Short mmCIF file of C-alpha atoms in Angstrom, two decimals:
data_model
loop_
_atom_site.label_atom_id
_atom_site.label_comp_id
_atom_site.label_asym_id
_atom_site.label_seq_id
_atom_site.Cartn_x
_atom_site.Cartn_y
_atom_site.Cartn_z
CA UNK L 225 -66.78 -56.40 -155.46
CA UNK L 226 -66.14 -52.59 -156.88
CA UNK L 227 -62.33 -52.19 -158.09
CA UNK L 228 -60.42 -48.71 -157.16
CA UNK L 229 -57.31 -48.43 -158.96
CA UNK L 230 -54.40 -45.84 -157.51
CA UNK L 231 -51.22 -45.02 -159.55
CA UNK L 232 -48.64 -44.56 -159.55
CA UNK L 233 -48.06 -47.49 -156.42
CA UNK L 234 -45.24 -45.37 -155.62
CA UNK L 235 -43.20 -42.33 -156.61
CA UNK L 236 -40.19 -40.49 -155.95
CA UNK L 237 -39.94 -36.73 -156.78
CA UNK L 238 -37.25 -33.90 -156.13
CA UNK L 239 -38.26 -30.95 -153.87
CA UNK L 240 -40.05 -28.54 -155.71
CA UNK L 241 -41.67 -30.13 -158.43
CA UNK L 242 -45.23 -31.21 -158.62
CA UNK L 243 -46.41 -34.80 -158.69
CA UNK L 244 -50.31 -36.49 -159.59
CA UNK L 245 -51.92 -39.39 -158.26
CA UNK L 246 -54.51 -41.05 -160.33
CA UNK L 247 -57.66 -42.69 -158.32
CA UNK L 248 -60.16 -44.47 -160.83
CA UNK L 249 -62.87 -46.63 -159.96
CA UNK L 250 -62.84 -49.51 -162.71
CA UNK L 251 -66.14 -51.21 -163.03
CA UNK L 252 -68.50 -48.52 -161.47
CA UNK L 253 -69.27 -44.85 -161.33
CA UNK L 254 -68.13 -43.15 -158.18
CA UNK L 255 -69.63 -39.21 -157.69
CA UNK L 256 -67.73 -39.02 -154.62
CA UNK L 257 -64.00 -39.85 -153.87
CA UNK L 258 -61.95 -39.48 -150.57
CA UNK L 259 -58.46 -39.00 -150.24
CA UNK L 260 -56.74 -39.88 -147.18
CA UNK L 261 -53.44 -39.38 -146.00
CA UNK L 262 -51.09 -42.13 -143.56
CA UNK L 263 -48.24 -41.12 -141.93
CA UNK L 264 -45.79 -43.76 -140.88
CA UNK L 265 -47.56 -46.51 -138.41
CA UNK L 266 -50.50 -44.08 -137.64
CA UNK L 267 -54.13 -44.04 -138.92
CA UNK L 268 -55.76 -42.56 -142.16
CA UNK L 269 -56.89 -39.06 -142.17
CA UNK L 270 -59.03 -37.69 -144.54
CA UNK L 271 -57.67 -34.41 -146.75
CA UNK L 272 -60.59 -33.82 -148.94
CA UNK L 273 -63.82 -34.86 -150.44
CA UNK L 274 -64.10 -35.34 -154.45
CA UNK L 275 -67.22 -34.25 -155.94
CA UNK L 276 -67.52 -34.83 -159.53
CA UNK L 277 -67.98 -31.85 -161.47
CA UNK L 278 -67.51 -29.47 -158.49
CA UNK L 279 -65.12 -28.41 -156.02
CA UNK L 280 -63.31 -30.30 -153.88
CA UNK L 281 -63.96 -30.28 -150.00
CA UNK L 282 -61.10 -29.88 -147.68
CA UNK L 283 -60.63 -30.67 -144.12
CA UNK L 284 -59.53 -28.26 -141.76
CA UNK L 285 -55.37 -28.00 -141.99
CA UNK L 286 -55.68 -28.93 -145.38
CA UNK L 287 -53.83 -26.79 -147.81
CA UNK L 288 -55.68 -26.29 -150.77
CA UNK L 289 -52.96 -24.81 -152.98
CA UNK L 290 -50.81 -27.53 -151.93
CA UNK L 291 -52.95 -30.10 -152.78
CA UNK L 292 -55.17 -29.84 -155.49
CA UNK L 293 -57.96 -32.50 -156.42
CA UNK L 294 -59.61 -32.59 -159.64
CA UNK L 295 -63.06 -35.25 -160.14
CA UNK L 296 -63.70 -34.35 -163.51
CA UNK L 297 -64.78 -37.75 -164.46
CA UNK L 298 -67.20 -40.07 -162.88
CA UNK L 299 -64.37 -43.04 -162.84
CA UNK L 300 -61.59 -40.58 -162.26
CA UNK L 301 -60.36 -38.51 -159.10
CA UNK L 302 -56.37 -36.61 -159.32
CA UNK L 303 -54.58 -35.62 -156.23
CA UNK L 304 -51.65 -33.04 -157.22
CA UNK L 305 -48.94 -32.55 -154.82
CA UNK L 306 -47.20 -29.05 -156.08
CA UNK L 307 -43.97 -27.67 -155.12
CA UNK L 308 -43.27 -31.04 -152.85
CA UNK L 309 -41.20 -31.06 -150.03
CA UNK L 310 -39.69 -33.59 -148.05
CA UNK L 311 -42.20 -33.40 -145.37
CA UNK L 312 -45.10 -34.05 -147.74
CA UNK L 313 -43.90 -37.80 -148.10
CA UNK L 314 -46.37 -39.63 -146.98
CA UNK L 315 -48.50 -42.68 -147.90
CA UNK L 316 -51.83 -41.48 -149.89
CA UNK L 317 -55.07 -43.53 -150.17
CA UNK L 318 -58.13 -42.76 -152.00
CA UNK L 319 -61.52 -44.06 -151.64
CA UNK L 320 -64.79 -44.03 -153.72
CA UNK L 321 -68.03 -44.72 -152.74
CA UNK L 322 -70.15 -47.17 -153.77
CA UNK L 323 -72.76 -47.60 -151.97
CA UNK L 324 -74.55 -45.45 -149.52
CA UNK L 325 -72.96 -47.49 -146.80
CA UNK L 326 -69.59 -48.89 -148.45
CA UNK L 327 -66.49 -47.51 -149.70
CA UNK L 328 -63.77 -48.99 -151.79
CA UNK L 329 -59.97 -47.97 -151.20
CA UNK L 330 -57.14 -47.68 -153.66
CA UNK L 331 -53.93 -49.65 -152.74
CA UNK L 332 -52.56 -46.36 -151.74
CA UNK L 333 -49.28 -44.62 -153.73
CA UNK L 334 -46.24 -44.13 -151.16
CA UNK L 335 -44.60 -40.68 -152.05
CA UNK L 336 -41.13 -39.72 -151.28
CA UNK L 337 -39.99 -36.28 -151.51
CA UNK L 338 -36.16 -36.01 -152.02
CA UNK R 167 -68.27 -35.99 -134.26
CA UNK R 168 -66.86 -39.07 -133.75
CA UNK R 169 -63.99 -40.74 -132.23
CA UNK R 170 -62.67 -43.64 -132.48
CA UNK R 171 -60.24 -45.72 -130.18
CA UNK R 172 -58.10 -48.91 -130.36
CA UNK R 173 -57.35 -49.64 -127.18
CA UNK R 174 -54.27 -51.64 -127.98
CA UNK R 175 -51.41 -50.51 -130.93
CA UNK R 176 -49.74 -54.43 -131.09
CA UNK R 177 -51.34 -57.50 -130.34
CA UNK R 178 -49.02 -60.67 -130.94
CA UNK R 179 -50.41 -63.92 -130.64
CA UNK R 180 -49.10 -67.26 -131.64
CA UNK R 181 -50.64 -69.00 -134.89
CA UNK R 182 -54.13 -71.00 -134.03
CA UNK R 183 -55.02 -68.96 -130.97
CA UNK R 184 -57.42 -67.03 -130.35
CA UNK R 185 -57.59 -62.91 -130.80
CA UNK R 186 -59.72 -59.77 -130.02
CA UNK R 187 -59.12 -56.66 -131.40
CA UNK R 188 -60.84 -54.15 -129.38
CA UNK R 189 -62.47 -50.80 -130.37
CA UNK R 190 -64.79 -48.00 -128.49
CA UNK R 191 -66.05 -45.21 -130.04
CA UNK R 192 -67.74 -42.06 -129.23
CA UNK R 193 -70.54 -40.33 -130.84
CA UNK R 194 -73.54 -38.14 -130.68
CA UNK R 195 -75.58 -39.69 -133.21
CA UNK R 196 -76.19 -43.17 -134.74
CA UNK R 197 -73.16 -44.68 -136.35
CA UNK R 198 -72.11 -47.21 -139.28
CA UNK R 199 -69.22 -49.17 -137.79
CA UNK R 200 -66.47 -50.90 -139.76
CA UNK R 201 -63.32 -52.54 -139.51
CA UNK R 202 -60.73 -52.94 -142.56
CA UNK R 203 -57.39 -54.44 -142.80
CA UNK R 204 -54.11 -53.53 -144.65
CA UNK R 205 -51.15 -55.28 -145.43
CA UNK R 206 -47.75 -53.50 -145.68
CA UNK R 207 -47.93 -51.10 -148.35
CA UNK R 208 -51.78 -51.53 -149.56
CA UNK R 209 -54.95 -50.28 -149.36
CA UNK R 210 -57.26 -50.96 -146.92
CA UNK R 211 -59.32 -53.92 -147.39
CA UNK R 212 -63.06 -53.96 -145.83
CA UNK R 213 -63.67 -57.08 -143.27
CA UNK R 214 -66.72 -56.64 -142.17
CA UNK R 215 -69.33 -53.82 -141.06
CA UNK R 216 -72.28 -52.88 -138.72
CA UNK R 217 -74.78 -51.03 -140.51
CA UNK R 218 -78.22 -52.60 -138.09
CA UNK R 219 -79.65 -55.78 -137.06
CA UNK R 220 -77.81 -58.01 -135.35
CA UNK R 221 -75.34 -57.47 -133.45
CA UNK R 222 -73.05 -59.98 -134.42
CA UNK R 223 -71.81 -59.41 -137.49
CA UNK R 224 -69.34 -62.16 -139.52
CA UNK R 225 -67.23 -61.01 -142.16
CA UNK R 226 -64.31 -62.32 -144.37
CA UNK R 227 -61.18 -64.41 -143.44
CA UNK R 228 -63.29 -66.21 -140.43
CA UNK R 229 -63.40 -62.43 -138.68
CA UNK R 230 -66.42 -61.17 -136.69
CA UNK R 231 -67.32 -58.17 -134.49
CA UNK R 232 -69.98 -57.40 -132.11
CA UNK R 233 -71.83 -54.34 -131.80
CA UNK R 234 -72.32 -53.20 -128.02
CA UNK R 235 -74.36 -50.05 -128.04
CA UNK R 236 -74.23 -49.38 -123.98
CA UNK R 237 -70.60 -49.60 -124.05
CA UNK R 238 -70.12 -48.02 -127.38
CA UNK R 239 -67.95 -50.90 -128.34
CA UNK R 240 -67.23 -52.66 -131.72
CA UNK R 241 -64.69 -55.35 -130.51
CA UNK R 242 -63.44 -57.83 -133.45
CA UNK R 243 -62.23 -61.87 -133.04
CA UNK R 244 -61.15 -64.55 -134.60
CA UNK R 245 -61.42 -67.60 -133.03
CA UNK R 246 -57.72 -69.56 -134.53
CA UNK R 247 -55.74 -67.13 -136.25
CA UNK R 248 -53.00 -67.79 -139.33
CA UNK R 249 -49.96 -66.19 -140.01
CA UNK R 250 -51.08 -64.80 -143.20
CA UNK R 251 -53.69 -62.34 -140.54
CA UNK R 252 -50.54 -60.34 -139.63
CA UNK R 253 -51.45 -56.65 -140.74
CA UNK R 254 -52.95 -53.53 -139.41
CA UNK R 255 -56.53 -53.71 -138.74
CA UNK R 256 -58.57 -50.11 -138.56
CA UNK R 257 -61.70 -49.81 -136.94
CA UNK R 258 -64.15 -47.03 -138.38
CA UNK R 259 -67.12 -45.18 -137.97
CA UNK R 260 -68.93 -42.33 -140.06
CA UNK R 261 -72.35 -41.02 -138.75
CA UNK R 262 -75.51 -42.19 -140.66
CA UNK R 263 -76.31 -38.73 -142.39
CA UNK R 264 -72.94 -38.05 -143.49
CA UNK R 265 -71.47 -38.07 -147.04
CA UNK R 266 -69.60 -41.06 -146.45
CA UNK R 267 -66.79 -39.63 -144.38
CA UNK R 268 -64.95 -41.75 -141.88
CA UNK R 269 -63.41 -41.67 -138.72
CA UNK R 270 -60.60 -44.28 -137.67
CA UNK R 271 -58.64 -45.38 -135.25
CA UNK R 272 -55.03 -45.30 -135.41
CA UNK R 273 -54.95 -48.93 -135.87
CA UNK R 274 -53.68 -52.40 -134.28
CA UNK R 275 -50.76 -54.32 -135.90
CA UNK R 276 -51.86 -58.07 -135.30
CA UNK R 277 -48.78 -60.00 -135.48
CA UNK R 278 -49.17 -63.82 -135.66
CA UNK R 279 -46.19 -65.82 -134.66
CA UNK R 280 -45.34 -69.52 -135.42
#
């Protein structure tokens, strides 16, 4: 099956710094990728839809300047958390659309801001 | 817009017992339905999906689910669980016309005890 690789798996950063998370489709081209955020023991909340070669579409309530998304190629989307604060600590998961009816998920990134 | 309700936040069962994880959805349009499994600190893995056709869908790891349109349900079942089935299970829907935006339920933690 299709493989989506997310890096890093976990990251600790200081408050006020920025951190970049990568999402790669390893064996297919993904014109559309999605970024989710998951709080402890809660469901996944869609943050934004990332389209190759165009601006990301953010869900209501998600700060565009805080969570920068870049989808510069058909196999790579990045999420940059800018000026991170402890409340940004969370589990971030990307997914890539493979077919009309299916998407594959990365393994997630645990972000801890101290 | 869609919504997904997973009626049980936690389901403890003994090994080799049958299990049913319940999922109900609400949507004004036709939807696709999915079940995903998440192991600790990992991404989501697709268990099974309902797109059309037979309402009984078989997935990986011995799981199956039945789509009931009149009851707007998509319950997940397994006749005999193993310790390794211990994980979080998410039900998700998307409307057939969307750009693959998934709406997730809050998840059900299945704990299989020896």
